[in-house]
Coordinates of C-alpha atoms and ligand atoms in Angstrom, one line a residue:
X21 CA 0.1 0.0 -0.2
X22 CA 1.1 3.6 -0.7
X23 CA 2.3 6.0 2.0
X24 CA -0.9 7.6 3.8
X25 CA -1.6 11.0 1.9
X26 CA -2.0 9.8 -1.6
X27 CA -5.3 9.6 -3.5
X28 CA -5.3 5.9 -3.2
X29 CA -4.6 5.9 0.4
X30 CA -5.7 9.3 1.9
X31 CA -4.4 10.0 5.3
X32 CA -7.2 9.1 7.7
X33 CA -7.2 11.2 10.9
X34 CA -9.8 11.0 13.8
X35 CA -10.1 14.1 15.9
X36 CA -11.8 13.7 19.3
X37 CA -13.3 17.0 20.5
X38 CA -14.7 19.7 18.3
X39 CA -13.6 22.8 20.2
X40 CA -11.3 25.3 18.8
X41 CA -8.2 22.9 19.2
X42 CA -10.0 20.3 17.3
X43 CA -11.3 22.7 14.7
X44 CA -7.9 24.3 14.0
X45 CA -6.3 21.1 13.7
X46 CA -8.9 19.9 11.2
X47 CA -8.4 23.2 9.2
X48 CA -4.5 22.8 9.2
X49 CA -4.8 19.3 7.9
X50 CA -7.6 19.9 5.3
X51 CA -6.2 22.9 3.8
X52 CA -2.9 21.1 2.5
X53 CA -3.0 20.8 -1.3
X54 CA 0.0 18.5 -1.4
X55 CA -1.8 15.3 0.2
X56 CA -4.9 13.9 0.5
X57 CA -6.5 14.0 3.8
X58 CA -9.9 12.9 5.6
X59 CA -10.9 14.1 8.8
X60 CA -13.5 12.5 11.1
X61 CA -14.4 14.7 14.0
X62 CA -16.1 13.3 17.0
X63 CA -17.9 14.8 20.1
X64 CA -19.8 13.5 23.0
X65 CA -22.4 16.1 22.4
X66 CA -24.6 16.5 19.3
X67 CA -23.5 20.2 19.0
X68 CA -19.9 21.2 17.9
X69 CA -17.6 23.9 19.2
X70 CA -16.8 22.9 22.7
X71 CA -16.2 25.9 25.0
X72 CA -17.0 28.4 22.3
X73 CA -20.6 27.0 22.8
X74 CA -20.6 26.1 26.5
X75 CA -17.8 28.2 27.9
X76 CA -17.5 31.7 26.4
X77 CA -19.9 33.9 28.3
X78 CA -23.1 34.7 26.5
X79 CA -22.4 38.4 26.7
X80 CA -19.3 38.2 24.6
X81 CA -21.0 37.2 21.3
X82 CA -18.0 38.7 19.3
X83 CA -15.8 36.1 20.6
X84 CA -18.1 33.4 19.4
X85 CA -17.8 34.7 15.8
X86 CA -14.8 32.4 15.3
X87 CA -17.5 29.8 14.6
X88 CA -17.6 31.2 11.2
X89 CA -14.2 30.0 10.4
X90 CA -15.0 26.4 11.8
X91 CA -18.0 26.4 9.6
X92 CA -15.9 27.0 6.7
X93 CA -13.6 24.1 7.7
X94 CA -16.6 21.9 8.0
X95 CA -17.4 22.5 4.3
X96 CA -14.0 21.2 3.2
X97 CA -13.9 18.2 1.3
X98 CA -12.9 15.2 3.3
X99 CA -14.6 16.6 6.7
X100 CA -17.2 14.6 8.6
X101 CA -18.6 15.2 11.9
X102 CA -19.9 12.6 14.3
X103 CA -21.7 14.2 17.2
X104 CA -23.4 12.5 20.1
X105 CA -20.5 9.8 20.2
X106 CA -18.8 9.1 23.5
X107 CA -15.4 8.1 22.8
X108 CA -14.1 6.2 25.8
X109 CA -17.5 4.4 26.4
X110 CA -19.3 3.8 22.9
X111 CA -16.2 3.9 20.8
X112 CA -12.8 3.1 22.4
X113 CA -9.3 4.5 21.7
X114 CA -8.3 1.0 20.2
X115 CA -11.6 1.1 17.9
X116 CA -10.3 4.5 16.5
X117 CA -6.7 3.2 16.1
X118 CA -8.2 0.5 14.0
X119 CA -9.9 2.8 11.7
X120 CA -7.5 5.7 11.4
X121 CA -3.8 6.2 10.5
X122 CA -3.8 8.9 13.2
X123 CA -6.1 9.9 16.1
X124 CA -5.7 13.4 17.7
X125 CA -7.3 13.9 21.0
X126 CA -8.6 17.5 21.5
X127 CA -11.1 16.8 24.2
X128 CA -10.0 19.5 26.7
X129 CA -10.4 19.6 30.5
X130 CA -13.7 18.4 31.9
X131 CA -13.2 18.9 35.4
X132 CA -12.2 21.4 37.7
X133 CA -9.1 22.0 40.3
X134 CA -10.0 21.4 43.9
X135 CA -8.9 23.9 46.8
X136 CA -8.6 21.0 49.3
X137 CA -10.1 23.1 52.2
X138 CA -12.7 22.1 54.8
X139 CA -16.3 22.7 53.7
X140 CA -15.5 22.6 49.9
X141 CA -18.1 20.3 49.2
X142 CA -20.9 22.0 51.3
X143 CA -24.1 22.6 49.5
X144 CA -23.9 26.1 47.8
X145 CA -20.1 25.7 46.9
X146 CA -19.7 24.7 43.4
X147 CA -17.1 24.7 40.6
X148 CA -17.5 27.9 38.6
X149 CA -17.5 25.5 35.6
X150 CA -20.8 24.0 36.6
X151 CA -22.3 27.5 36.7
X152 CA -20.7 28.3 33.4
X153 CA -22.3 25.2 31.8
X154 CA -25.5 25.8 33.4
X155 CA -25.9 29.2 32.2
X156 CA -24.7 28.2 28.8
X157 CA -27.3 25.5 28.5
X158 CA -24.9 22.4 28.3
X159 CA -27.3 19.5 28.7
X160 CA -25.4 17.8 31.5
X161 CA -25.9 20.8 33.7
X162 CA -29.3 22.0 32.9
X163 CA -30.8 20.8 35.9
X164 CA -28.2 22.1 38.4
X165 CA -29.5 24.4 41.1
X166 CA -27.7 27.6 42.5
X167 CA -29.1 29.4 45.2
X168 CA -29.2 32.8 43.9
X169 CA -31.6 34.2 46.5
X170 CA -28.6 35.0 48.7
X171 CA -27.3 38.3 49.2
X172 CA -23.5 37.8 48.8
X173 CA -21.5 35.5 46.4
X174 CA -17.8 34.7 46.8
X175 CA -15.8 34.0 43.8
X176 CA -12.5 32.3 44.3
X177 CA -9.8 32.9 41.8
X178 CA -8.5 35.8 39.5
X179 CA -8.7 34.4 36.0
X180 CA -11.3 35.3 33.3
X181 CA -13.6 32.4 34.3
X182 CA -13.8 34.2 37.7
X183 CA -14.5 37.4 35.7
X184 CA -17.0 36.0 33.4
X185 CA -19.1 34.6 36.4
X186 CA -18.8 37.7 38.4
X187 CA -20.3 39.6 35.3
X188 CA -22.8 37.0 34.6
X189 CA -24.2 37.5 38.2
X190 CA -24.3 41.4 37.8
X191 CA -26.0 41.8 34.3
X192 CA -29.5 43.2 34.1
X193 CA -32.5 41.6 32.7
X194 CA -32.2 43.8 29.6
X195 CA -28.5 42.8 29.2
X196 CA -29.5 39.1 29.6
X197 CA -32.4 39.3 27.3
X198 CA -30.1 40.1 24.2
X199 CA -28.0 36.8 24.8
X200 CA -28.1 33.1 24.2
X201 CA -28.1 32.7 28.1
X202 CA -30.1 29.4 28.8
X203 CA -33.5 30.2 29.1
X204 CA -33.6 28.6 32.5
X205 CA -31.0 30.9 34.0
X206 CA -32.1 34.3 32.6
X207 CA -34.8 34.8 35.3
X208 CA -32.8 33.5 38.0
X209 CA -29.7 35.7 37.4
X210 CA -31.8 38.7 36.4
X211 CA -34.1 38.5 39.5
X212 CA -31.5 37.1 41.9
X213 CA -31.0 38.5 45.4
X214 CA -27.4 39.0 44.9
X215 CA -26.3 42.5 45.9
X216 CA -22.5 41.8 46.2
X217 CA -20.0 39.6 44.4
X218 CA -16.6 39.2 46.2
X219 CA -13.9 38.1 43.8
X220 CA -10.8 36.8 45.9
X221 CA -7.2 36.7 44.6
X222 CA -4.9 34.8 46.4
X223 CA -1.9 37.0 45.1
X224 CA -1.8 40.6 44.4
X225 CA -3.1 43.0 41.6
X226 CA 0.1 42.5 39.7
X227 CA -0.3 38.7 39.5
X228 CA -4.0 38.6 38.6
X229 CA -4.5 36.4 35.6
X230 CA -7.3 38.4 34.1
X231 CA -6.7 39.8 30.7
X232 CA -7.1 43.7 30.4
X233 CA -10.4 43.7 28.5
X234 CA -12.0 41.5 31.2
X235 CA -10.9 43.6 34.0
X236 CA -12.0 46.8 32.2
X237 CA -15.4 45.3 31.8
X238 CA -15.8 44.8 35.4
X239 CA -15.8 48.7 35.8
X240 CA -18.4 49.3 33.0
X241 CA -21.4 47.2 34.4
X242 CA -24.8 48.9 33.8
X243 CA -26.1 48.2 37.2
X244 CA -23.0 47.0 39.1
X245 CA -20.4 49.3 41.0
X246 CA -16.8 48.1 40.9
X247 CA -15.3 48.4 44.5
X248 CA -11.6 48.1 45.4
X249 CA -10.3 49.5 48.6
X250 CA -7.3 51.7 48.2
X251 CA -5.3 49.6 50.3
X252 CA -5.8 46.5 48.3
X253 CA -4.0 48.1 45.2
X254 CA -1.0 49.2 47.3
X255 CA 1.8 47.0 45.9
X256 CA 4.2 45.3 48.1
X257 CA 7.8 45.4 47.6
X258 CA 8.0 42.1 45.3
X259 CA 5.3 43.4 43.2
X260 CA 6.5 47.0 42.9
X261 CA 9.9 45.8 41.9
X262 CA 8.1 43.6 39.2
X263 CA 5.9 46.2 37.9
X264 CA 8.9 48.6 37.4
X265 CA 11.1 46.2 35.9
X266 CA 11.3 45.2 32.1
X267 CA 10.2 41.8 32.9
X268 CA 6.9 42.9 33.8
X269 CA 4.2 41.7 31.3
X270 CA 2.3 44.5 29.8
X271 CA -1.0 42.8 30.7
X272 CA 0.1 42.7 34.4
X273 CA 1.1 46.4 34.4
X274 CA -2.0 47.5 32.8
X275 CA -4.1 45.5 35.2
X276 CA -2.6 47.2 38.1
X277 CA -3.3 50.7 36.4
X278 CA -6.9 49.6 35.8
X279 CA -7.3 48.4 39.5
X280 CA -5.9 51.6 40.8
X281 CA -8.3 53.5 38.6
X282 CA -11.3 51.8 40.2
X283 CA -9.9 52.2 43.5
X284 CA -10.1 55.9 43.2
X285 CA -13.8 55.9 42.2
X286 CA -16.8 56.6 44.1
X287 CA -19.5 53.9 44.1
X288 CA -22.5 55.3 42.2
X289 CA -25.1 53.3 44.2
X290 CA -26.0 50.9 41.6
X291 CA -27.9 47.7 42.4
X292 CA -25.1 45.4 42.7
X293 CA -21.4 45.7 43.6
X294 CA -18.4 43.6 42.5
X295 CA -15.8 43.7 45.1
X296 CA -12.2 42.9 44.3
X297 CA -10.0 41.7 47.2
X298 CA -6.4 40.5 46.6
X299 CA -3.9 38.5 48.8
X300 CA -6.8 36.7 50.2
X301 CA -7.2 32.8 50.1
X302 CA -10.1 30.7 51.4
X303 CA -9.0 28.5 54.3
X304 CA -12.5 27.2 55.2
X305 CA -16.0 27.1 53.7
X306 CA -18.4 27.1 56.9
X307 CA -22.1 26.2 57.1
X308 CA -24.7 24.0 58.8
X309 CA -25.4 21.7 55.9
X310 CA -25.0 24.6 53.3
X311 CA -22.7 27.6 52.8
X312 CA -22.8 30.4 55.3
X313 CA -19.5 31.9 55.1
X314 CA -16.1 31.6 53.7
X315 CA -12.9 32.0 56.2
X316 CA -10.3 33.9 54.4
X317 CA -6.7 34.2 55.3
X318 CA -4.5 37.2 54.3
X319 CA -1.3 36.3 52.3
X320 CA 2.1 38.1 51.7
X321 CA 4.1 37.7 48.7
X322 CA 7.4 36.0 48.6
X323 CA 9.6 35.2 45.4
X324 CA 10.7 31.6 45.4
X325 CA 13.8 30.2 44.3
X326 CA 12.2 29.2 41.0
X327 CA 11.4 32.9 40.4
X328 CA 7.7 32.6 40.9
X329 CA 5.8 34.8 43.3
X330 CA 4.0 32.8 45.7
X331 CA 1.2 33.6 48.3
X332 CA 2.3 32.9 51.9
X333 CA -0.3 32.7 54.7
X334 CA 0.3 35.4 57.2
X335 CA -2.2 33.7 59.8
X336 CA -4.4 36.6 59.7
X337 CA -8.2 35.7 59.2
X338 CA -11.4 37.2 58.5
X339 CA -14.9 35.6 57.7
X340 CA -17.1 36.6 54.9
X341 CA -20.8 35.7 55.1
X342 CA -22.1 34.5 51.9
X343 CA -24.8 31.9 50.5
X344 CA -22.8 30.8 47.4
X345 CA -19.3 30.2 46.5
X346 CA -18.0 29.8 43.1
X347 CA -14.5 28.1 42.9
X348 CA -12.8 29.3 39.8
X349 CA -9.2 28.2 40.2
X350 CA -8.9 26.3 36.8
X351 CA -10.0 23.4 34.9
X352 CA -8.3 19.9 34.9
X353 CA -8.1 17.1 32.5
X354 CA -9.1 13.6 32.8
X355 CA -7.7 10.7 31.2
X356 CA -9.0 8.1 28.7
X357 CA -8.9 4.6 29.0
X358 CA -6.2 3.1 26.6
X359 CA -4.0 6.4 26.6
X360 CA -1.3 7.5 29.0
X361 CA -2.1 10.2 31.6
X362 CA -0.3 12.4 33.8
X363 CA -2.6 12.7 36.8
X364 CA -0.7 15.5 38.7
X365 CA -0.6 17.6 35.5
X366 CA -4.1 16.6 34.2
X367 CA -2.9 16.2 30.7
X368 CA -1.9 13.5 28.4
X369 CA 2.0 13.2 28.3
X370 CA 3.2 14.4 24.9
X371 CA 6.2 15.7 23.0
X372 CA 4.9 18.6 20.5
X373 CA 1.5 16.6 20.5
X374 CA 3.0 13.1 20.1
X375 CA 1.4 11.1 22.9
X376 CA 4.5 9.4 24.8
X377 CA 4.5 6.9 27.6
X378 CA 5.3 9.0 30.8
X379 CA 8.2 6.8 32.0
X380 CA 10.1 5.7 29.0
X381 CA 9.1 8.7 26.9
X382 CA 8.6 6.5 24.0
X383 CA 6.1 7.6 21.4
X384 CA 2.8 5.9 21.1
X385 CA 2.3 5.3 17.4
X386 CA -0.5 7.0 15.8
X387 CA -1.9 9.1 18.9
X388 CA -1.5 12.9 19.1
X389 CA -3.0 15.5 21.5
X390 CA -4.0 19.2 20.9
X391 CA -5.4 21.9 22.9
X392 CA -6.1 21.9 26.8
X393 CA -5.5 18.1 27.2
X394 CA -2.0 18.6 25.6
X395 CA -0.8 21.7 27.3
X396 CA -3.1 22.5 30.1
X397 CA -6.0 24.9 30.5
X398 CA -4.4 28.2 29.6
X399 CA -4.5 30.8 26.8
X400 CA -7.4 32.2 24.6
X401 CA -9.2 30.6 21.8
X402 CA -6.5 31.7 19.4
X403 CA -3.8 30.1 21.1
X404 CA -5.0 26.9 19.9
X405 CA -4.4 27.9 16.2
X406 CA -0.6 27.7 16.7
X407 CA -0.8 24.7 19.2
X408 CA -2.7 22.9 16.5
X409 CA 0.0 23.7 13.9
X410 CA 2.7 22.2 16.2
X411 CA 0.8 18.8 16.5
X412 CA 0.0 18.6 12.8
X413 CA 3.7 19.4 12.1
X414 CA 4.7 16.6 14.4
X415 CA 2.0 14.2 12.7
X416 CA 3.2 15.1 9.1
X417 CA 6.8 14.6 10.0
X418 CA 6.0 11.1 11.2
X419 CA 3.9 10.3 8.0
X420 CA 7.0 11.7 5.9
X421 CA 9.1 9.3 7.9
X422 CA 7.0 6.3 7.8
X423 CA 6.5 6.1 11.6
X424 CA 2.5 6.0 11.2
X425 CA 1.0 2.4 11.4
X426 CA -1.4 1.5 8.5
X427 CA -4.8 1.1 10.4
X428 CA -6.6 -2.1 10.9
X429 CA -3.4 -4.0 11.0
X430 CA -3.3 -5.3 14.3
X431 CA 0.0 -6.6 15.4
X432 CA -1.5 -9.0 17.7
X433 CA -3.8 -10.4 15.1
X434 CA -1.4 -11.6 12.3
X435 CA -2.8 -11.9 8.8
X436 CA -5.6 -9.2 9.5
X437 CA -5.4 -6.7 6.8
X438 CA -6.6 -3.1 6.4
X439 CA -9.4 -3.8 4.1
X440 CA -11.0 -6.5 6.4
X441 CA -11.9 -3.7 8.7
X442 CA -15.5 -2.2 8.1
X443 CA -15.8 1.4 7.9
X444 CA -16.3 3.8 11.0
X445 CA -20.1 4.2 10.1
X446 CA -20.7 0.5 10.6
X447 CA -19.2 0.5 14.0
X448 CA -21.4 3.7 14.8
X449 CA -24.6 2.2 13.6
X450 CA -23.9 -0.6 16.1
X451 CA -22.7 1.4 18.9
X452 CA -23.9 4.9 18.8
X453 CA -26.7 4.7 16.3
X454 CA -28.0 8.4 17.0
X455 CA -24.8 9.9 15.8
X456 CA -25.3 13.5 14.6
X457 CA -23.8 14.5 11.2
X458 CA -22.7 18.0 10.4
X459 CA -25.7 18.6 8.3
X460 CA -27.8 17.2 11.2
X461 CA -26.1 19.8 13.6
X462 CA -27.1 22.5 11.0
X463 CA -30.8 21.5 11.7
X464 CA -30.3 21.9 15.2
X465 CA -28.6 25.1 14.9
X466 CA -31.3 26.6 12.5
X467 CA -34.0 25.6 14.9
X468 CA -32.2 27.1 17.8
X469 CA -31.7 30.3 15.7
X470 CA -35.3 30.5 14.7
X471 CA -36.5 30.1 18.4
X472 CA -34.2 33.3 19.1
X473 CA -35.3 35.4 16.3
X474 CA -38.7 36.6 17.6
X475 CA -36.9 37.6 20.7
X476 CA -34.2 39.4 19.1
X477 CA -31.6 36.8 20.6
X478 CA -28.8 35.2 18.5
X479 CA -30.4 31.9 19.6
X480 CA -32.4 30.1 22.1
X481 CA -30.3 27.0 23.0
X482 CA -31.9 23.4 23.6
X483 CA -31.0 22.2 27.0
X484 CA -31.7 18.5 26.6
X485 CA -30.2 15.8 24.3
X486 CA -33.9 14.7 23.2
X487 CA -34.7 18.1 21.9
X488 CA -31.4 18.3 20.1
X489 CA -31.9 14.9 18.6
X490 CA -35.4 15.7 17.7
X491 CA -34.3 18.8 15.7
X492 CA -31.4 16.9 14.2
X493 CA -34.1 14.6 12.6
X494 CA -35.1 17.4 10.1
X495 CA -32.0 16.7 8.1
X496 CA -32.7 15.7 4.6
X497 CA -32.0 11.9 3.9
X498 CA -29.1 11.8 1.5
Ligands
LIG22 P1 -6.7 30.9 35.1 O1 -6.4 31.9 34.2 O2 -5.6 29.8 35.2 O3 -6.9 31.3 36.5 C1 -6.9 30.7 37.6 C2 -6.9 31.5 38.8 O4 -7.3 30.6 40.0 C3 -5.7 32.3 39.1 O5 -5.8 33.4 39.6 C4 -5.0 31.4 40.1 O6 -4.1 32.1 41.0 C5 -6.3 30.9 41.0 N1 -6.0 29.8 41.9 C6 -5.3 28.8 41.4 N2 -5.3 27.8 42.4 C7 -5.8 28.5 43.6 C8 -6.0 28.2 45.0 N3 -5.7 27.0 45.4 N4 -6.5 29.2 45.9 C9 -6.8 30.3 45.2 N5 -6.6 30.6 43.8 C10 -6.2 29.8 43.1 O7 -7.9 29.9 34.6 P2 -9.4 30.3 34.3 O8 -9.9 31.4 34.8 O9 -10.2 28.9 34.5 O10 -9.3 30.4 32.8 C11 -8.8 29.3 31.9 C12 -8.2 29.9 30.6 O11 -9.3 30.1 29.9 C13 -7.3 31.1 30.7 O12 -6.4 30.9 29.9 C14 -8.3 32.2 30.5 O13 -7.4 33.4 29.9 C15 -9.1 31.5 29.4 N6 -10.3 32.5 29.3 C16 -10.5 33.4 28.5 C17 -11.6 34.0 28.4 C18 -11.7 35.2 27.6 O14 -10.8 35.5 26.8 N7 -12.6 36.2 27.6 C19 -12.7 33.8 29.3 C20 -12.6 32.5 30.1 C21 -11.5 32.0 30.0 P3 -2.5 32.1 40.8 O15 -2.2 32.8 39.6 O16 -1.9 32.6 42.0 O17 -2.2 30.7 40.5

């Protein structure tokens, strides 16, 4: 058989996950004019686009416009989408290896990191990611309940997810009504009893992970004041030296300037308040059966031997009463049966996207990773473009150097040839017969957009698999 990539033997690639990393990878592969490539993309949900659909805040519609690029990729010859297929359960890693020259795992980071403090699991203490999935109508989270009758919410973490949830808690009904926020979430958010959203950063204003536009937005809320006590933005020695140095990231320096500007403002008496506190770590979440308060420790900063500025507990404590805690301290990846996994890092061990055995560092032939499950949960959507190129370059180098096994030839089953292996559709018909093609997804999309139109909203999302699959049925038979 000729090397993969020729018209007789196109390079057959499976991509598991249809978020930005998966789509940029598909684009890098399918745009190549010097080789024949076929890409089958799998997703556990009937809907594509991963965090662009279920992560990006509904009041950030511009960020979601990247979907247009992904739609273009989906129209490229050689692209197929198989939604509503659970890789790991309905289709295994071994199944995919049997059907494709290469499998690229792009399934992101499904869980959250834990604080490891007492009371973390009390009722009313949630991972921010749960809340994000809920207001974004992710079908697995539609029936979650958040007590928004409370007066104060504490958000833990200083990243953009923390900024997103703080903003979502502070939007007015009119602002929410223009978005694709889940229908079940709009009235609860708009009419909530929440008056104060306290956002806790364990380090200082110069170390916050927010990006500048996200910080600025917190000060531009229609009906929420931004509150920072002046003392909170006074830089300690370590931070002052950092901000004044050439090593300072422009984002960090600008953040400090914006925070300082906020600290100089007088509150306007708006309905809600977003309060930013720095150098504060939660040490315990208290309550009788449900969250009633967070005990917070005050930190000082210290530069470690590795150069990283760390938060060190001073022993000073205060207690903040609240009815809801959203822990926004980062996502974490989970492993997949049949693939190596680095538990501590929450990623699949890899070398420029080539999956490797953690102990020996030896490459696992035909297996690749991209996106957050490759490098951890960092960066913005566009970061995945370059990351995808890196993985595709590794894969194509392996193709060129003959390191890609021919699919279907199982070394443990001598004599079994590639053409004896039936196509992936036959396997899916057996294991996941309700799989959703890209055309079927377009029907779901059309139906959601049509539901939103009379309300002047971009779409009204379906919140259950049943509704999605019903809408998908409208796809004309081939
Ligand atoms: P992130 O940016 O990594 O922020 C995590 C935050 O949690 C940091 O402030 C971190 O503080 C803090 N933290 C970690 N462990 C902690 C602990 N034990 N106690 C207290 N605080 C702790 O993560 P993210 O907010 O989940 O966002 C993930 C990625 O998605 C980021 O790259 C983000 O920029 C991106 N994103 C972008 C947008 C957007 O562009 N609008 C929106 C959402 C998300 P330390 O710095 O001290 O570790």
